[in-house]
């Protein structure tokens, strides 16, 4: 993916929108904002490659992700585990001014296809988030996340080419108490 420099800051050239997408009111959010590369710390992590599998939290101990105090040995990283599944961890904190209702609104908005979206062109609302990797995102049942959320994306900052050829996935919200998380934790 090529970088553009016109103000001293590199940014990605994003894929062109279809004519149908350009006609949608939300297309301005795709074209009016630049997509900058990862910051130096995130790029250093990516350049370092995968973490050692022994530093990852094994799936049978996945609730160890949730800690009341302290941090795991590795807070940022990814790897493939010997059992064939992937592991990814990212520590982040939201500013105190951030309101959860904003994220819930955005999550609902980008999971619903607007009437102007042409069939087979993905979801412009999701592409806005990351035009290089995101292709489509929607509620499995078309209404809410009760039955899961389907996505199609590449997650490689454009290195893999066409995000419409990405990896499909379905994510589910779960109640962690159903999986052994105590009320105290």
CSV table of C-alpha atoms in Angstrom, one decimal:
chain,number,residue,atom,x,y,z
A,1,UNK,CA,0.0,0.0,0.0
A,2,UNK,CA,1.5,3.3,-1.0
A,3,UNK,CA,2.1,6.2,1.4
A,4,UNK,CA,1.4,9.8,0.5
A,5,UNK,CA,3.4,12.8,1.9
A,6,UNK,CA,2.2,16.4,1.4
A,7,UNK,CA,2.5,17.9,4.9
A,8,UNK,CA,5.4,16.0,6.3
A,9,UNK,CA,3.2,13.2,7.7
A,10,UNK,CA,2.8,9.9,5.9
A,11,UNK,CA,-0.7,8.6,5.3
A,12,UNK,CA,-2.2,5.7,3.4
A,13,UNK,CA,-3.9,6.1,0.0
A,14,UNK,CA,-7.2,4.5,0.6
A,15,UNK,CA,-9.1,2.4,-2.0
A,16,UNK,CA,-11.5,4.3,-4.3
A,17,UNK,CA,-15.2,4.2,-3.5
A,18,UNK,CA,-17.7,2.9,-6.0
A,19,UNK,CA,-20.1,5.4,-7.6
A,20,UNK,CA,-22.9,4.2,-5.4
A,21,UNK,CA,-20.8,4.6,-2.3
A,22,UNK,CA,-19.7,8.1,-3.4
A,23,UNK,CA,-23.3,9.1,-3.6
A,24,UNK,CA,-24.0,8.2,0.0
A,25,UNK,CA,-24.0,11.0,2.6
A,26,UNK,CA,-21.6,9.1,4.9
A,27,UNK,CA,-18.9,8.9,2.1
A,28,UNK,CA,-17.6,12.3,3.3
A,29,UNK,CA,-16.3,10.5,6.5
A,30,UNK,CA,-14.3,8.1,4.2
A,31,UNK,CA,-12.7,10.9,2.1
A,32,UNK,CA,-12.4,13.8,4.5
A,33,UNK,CA,-10.1,12.1,7.0
A,34,UNK,CA,-6.6,10.7,6.5
A,35,UNK,CA,-5.7,7.2,7.5
A,36,UNK,CA,-2.3,7.5,9.3
A,37,UNK,CA,0.0,4.6,9.9
A,38,UNK,CA,0.5,3.1,13.3
A,39,UNK,CA,2.4,5.2,15.8
A,40,UNK,CA,6.0,4.3,16.7
A,41,UNK,CA,5.2,2.1,19.6
A,42,UNK,CA,2.5,0.1,17.7
A,43,UNK,CA,4.9,-0.2,14.7
A,44,UNK,CA,7.7,-1.4,16.9
A,45,UNK,CA,5.4,-4.2,18.2
A,46,UNK,CA,4.4,-5.1,14.6
A,47,UNK,CA,8.0,-5.1,13.5
A,48,UNK,CA,9.0,-7.4,16.4
A,49,UNK,CA,6.8,-10.1,15.0
A,50,UNK,CA,4.8,-12.6,17.1
A,51,UNK,CA,5.4,-13.0,20.8
A,52,UNK,CA,6.5,-16.3,22.2
A,53,UNK,CA,3.6,-18.7,22.7
A,54,UNK,CA,4.6,-19.3,26.3
A,55,UNK,CA,4.0,-15.6,27.0
A,56,UNK,CA,0.4,-15.8,25.7
A,57,UNK,CA,-2.6,-16.8,27.9
A,58,UNK,CA,-3.7,-20.3,26.9
A,59,UNK,CA,-7.3,-20.6,25.9
A,60,UNK,CA,-8.1,-22.8,28.9
A,61,UNK,CA,-7.1,-19.9,31.1
A,62,UNK,CA,-8.7,-17.1,29.0
A,63,UNK,CA,-10.3,-15.5,32.1
A,64,UNK,CA,-6.8,-14.6,33.2
A,65,UNK,CA,-7.1,-11.7,30.7
A,66,UNK,CA,-9.2,-10.0,33.3
A,67,UNK,CA,-7.1,-8.7,36.2
A,68,UNK,CA,-8.2,-6.4,38.9
A,69,UNK,CA,-4.6,-5.2,39.6
A,70,UNK,CA,-1.4,-5.5,37.8
A,71,UNK,CA,-0.8,-6.5,34.2
A,72,UNK,CA,0.0,-9.7,32.3
A,73,UNK,CA,3.6,-10.4,31.3
A,74,UNK,CA,2.8,-9.2,27.8
A,75,UNK,CA,0.2,-6.4,27.3
A,76,UNK,CA,0.6,-6.0,23.5
A,77,UNK,CA,1.2,-8.8,21.1
A,78,UNK,CA,0.0,-11.6,18.9
A,79,UNK,CA,1.0,-15.2,18.1
A,80,UNK,CA,-0.3,-18.5,16.8
A,81,UNK,CA,-0.6,-21.1,19.6
A,82,UNK,CA,0.5,-24.8,19.2
A,83,UNK,CA,-3.2,-25.8,19.2
A,84,UNK,CA,-3.7,-23.9,15.9
A,85,UNK,CA,-5.6,-20.9,17.3
A,86,UNK,CA,-4.5,-17.3,17.4
A,87,UNK,CA,-3.8,-15.1,20.4
A,88,UNK,CA,-4.0,-11.3,20.5
A,89,UNK,CA,-3.7,-8.9,23.4
A,90,UNK,CA,-3.9,-5.1,23.4
A,91,UNK,CA,-4.1,-2.9,26.5
A,92,UNK,CA,-6.0,0.3,26.1
A,93,UNK,CA,-7.7,2.8,28.3
A,94,UNK,CA,-10.4,5.2,27.4
A,95,UNK,CA,-10.2,8.9,28.4
A,96,UNK,CA,-12.5,9.8,31.3
A,97,UNK,CA,-14.4,12.0,28.9
A,98,UNK,CA,-15.3,9.0,26.7
A,99,UNK,CA,-18.9,7.8,27.2
A,100,UNK,CA,-19.8,4.1,26.6
A,101,UNK,CA,-23.1,5.2,25.0
A,102,UNK,CA,-21.1,6.7,22.1
A,103,UNK,CA,-19.4,3.4,21.4
A,104,UNK,CA,-22.7,1.6,21.6
A,105,UNK,CA,-24.3,4.0,19.2
A,106,UNK,CA,-21.4,3.6,16.7
A,107,UNK,CA,-21.5,-0.2,17.1
A,108,UNK,CA,-25.2,-0.2,16.2
A,109,UNK,CA,-24.7,2.3,13.3
A,110,UNK,CA,-21.9,0.5,11.5
A,111,UNK,CA,-23.7,-2.9,11.9
A,112,UNK,CA,-26.7,-1.8,10.0
A,113,UNK,CA,-26.6,-1.4,6.2
A,114,UNK,CA,-28.2,1.7,4.9
A,115,UNK,CA,-30.6,1.6,2.0
A,116,UNK,CA,-28.1,3.2,-0.3
A,117,UNK,CA,-25.5,0.4,0.1
A,118,UNK,CA,-25.2,-1.6,-3.1
A,119,UNK,CA,-25.2,-5.4,-2.8
A,120,UNK,CA,-21.7,-6.9,-3.0
A,121,UNK,CA,-19.8,-3.7,-2.2
A,122,UNK,CA,-19.4,-4.2,1.5
A,123,UNK,CA,-20.5,-1.8,4.2
A,124,UNK,CA,-19.3,1.8,3.8
A,125,UNK,CA,-20.0,2.5,7.4
A,126,UNK,CA,-17.5,-0.2,8.5
A,127,UNK,CA,-15.0,0.8,5.8
A,128,UNK,CA,-14.8,4.3,7.3
A,129,UNK,CA,-13.2,2.8,10.4
A,130,UNK,CA,-10.3,1.4,8.5
A,131,UNK,CA,-10.5,1.6,4.7
A,132,UNK,CA,-7.5,-0.6,4.1
A,133,UNK,CA,-8.7,-3.7,6.0
A,134,UNK,CA,-12.5,-3.4,6.6
A,135,UNK,CA,-15.0,-4.6,4.1
A,136,UNK,CA,-18.2,-5.6,5.8
A,137,UNK,CA,-19.8,-5.8,9.2
A,138,UNK,CA,-23.4,-6.6,10.2
A,139,UNK,CA,-25.7,-8.1,12.8
A,140,UNK,CA,-26.2,-11.8,12.0
A,141,UNK,CA,-30.0,-11.4,12.5
A,142,UNK,CA,-30.1,-8.0,10.9
A,143,UNK,CA,-31.4,-6.2,14.0
A,144,UNK,CA,-29.1,-6.6,17.0
A,145,UNK,CA,-26.1,-8.5,18.3
A,146,UNK,CA,-28.1,-11.2,20.1
A,147,UNK,CA,-27.1,-13.8,17.5
A,148,UNK,CA,-23.7,-12.4,16.9
A,149,UNK,CA,-21.9,-9.9,14.6
A,150,UNK,CA,-20.5,-11.0,11.2
A,151,UNK,CA,-17.4,-9.3,9.8
A,152,UNK,CA,-15.2,-9.6,6.8
A,153,UNK,CA,-11.7,-8.0,7.0
A,154,UNK,CA,-8.0,-8.5,6.4
A,155,UNK,CA,-6.4,-6.8,9.4
A,156,UNK,CA,-3.0,-6.4,7.7
A,157,UNK,CA,-3.0,-2.6,6.8
A,158,UNK,CA,-3.6,-3.3,3.1
A,159,UNK,CA,-0.8,-5.8,2.6
A,160,UNK,CA,-3.1,-8.6,1.6
A,161,UNK,CA,-4.8,-6.5,-1.1
A,162,UNK,CA,-8.5,-6.6,-1.5
A,163,UNK,CA,-10.3,-6.7,1.9
A,164,UNK,CA,-13.4,-8.3,0.2
A,165,UNK,CA,-11.2,-11.4,0.1
A,166,UNK,CA,-10.6,-11.2,3.8
A,167,UNK,CA,-11.4,-13.6,6.7
A,168,UNK,CA,-15.0,-13.9,7.7
A,169,UNK,CA,-15.7,-14.1,11.4
A,170,UNK,CA,-18.7,-14.1,13.8
A,171,UNK,CA,-18.3,-12.6,17.2
A,172,UNK,CA,-20.7,-13.0,20.2
A,173,UNK,CA,-21.3,-11.1,23.4
A,174,UNK,CA,-21.1,-13.4,26.3
A,175,UNK,CA,-21.8,-13.2,30.1
A,176,UNK,CA,-18.4,-14.0,31.7
A,177,UNK,CA,-20.2,-15.3,34.8
A,178,UNK,CA,-21.5,-18.2,32.6
A,179,UNK,CA,-17.8,-19.1,32.1
A,180,UNK,CA,-16.6,-19.0,35.7
A,181,UNK,CA,-16.0,-15.3,36.4
A,182,UNK,CA,-17.0,-14.7,40.0
A,183,UNK,CA,-19.2,-11.8,41.2
A,184,UNK,CA,-16.2,-10.6,43.3
A,185,UNK,CA,-13.9,-10.3,40.2
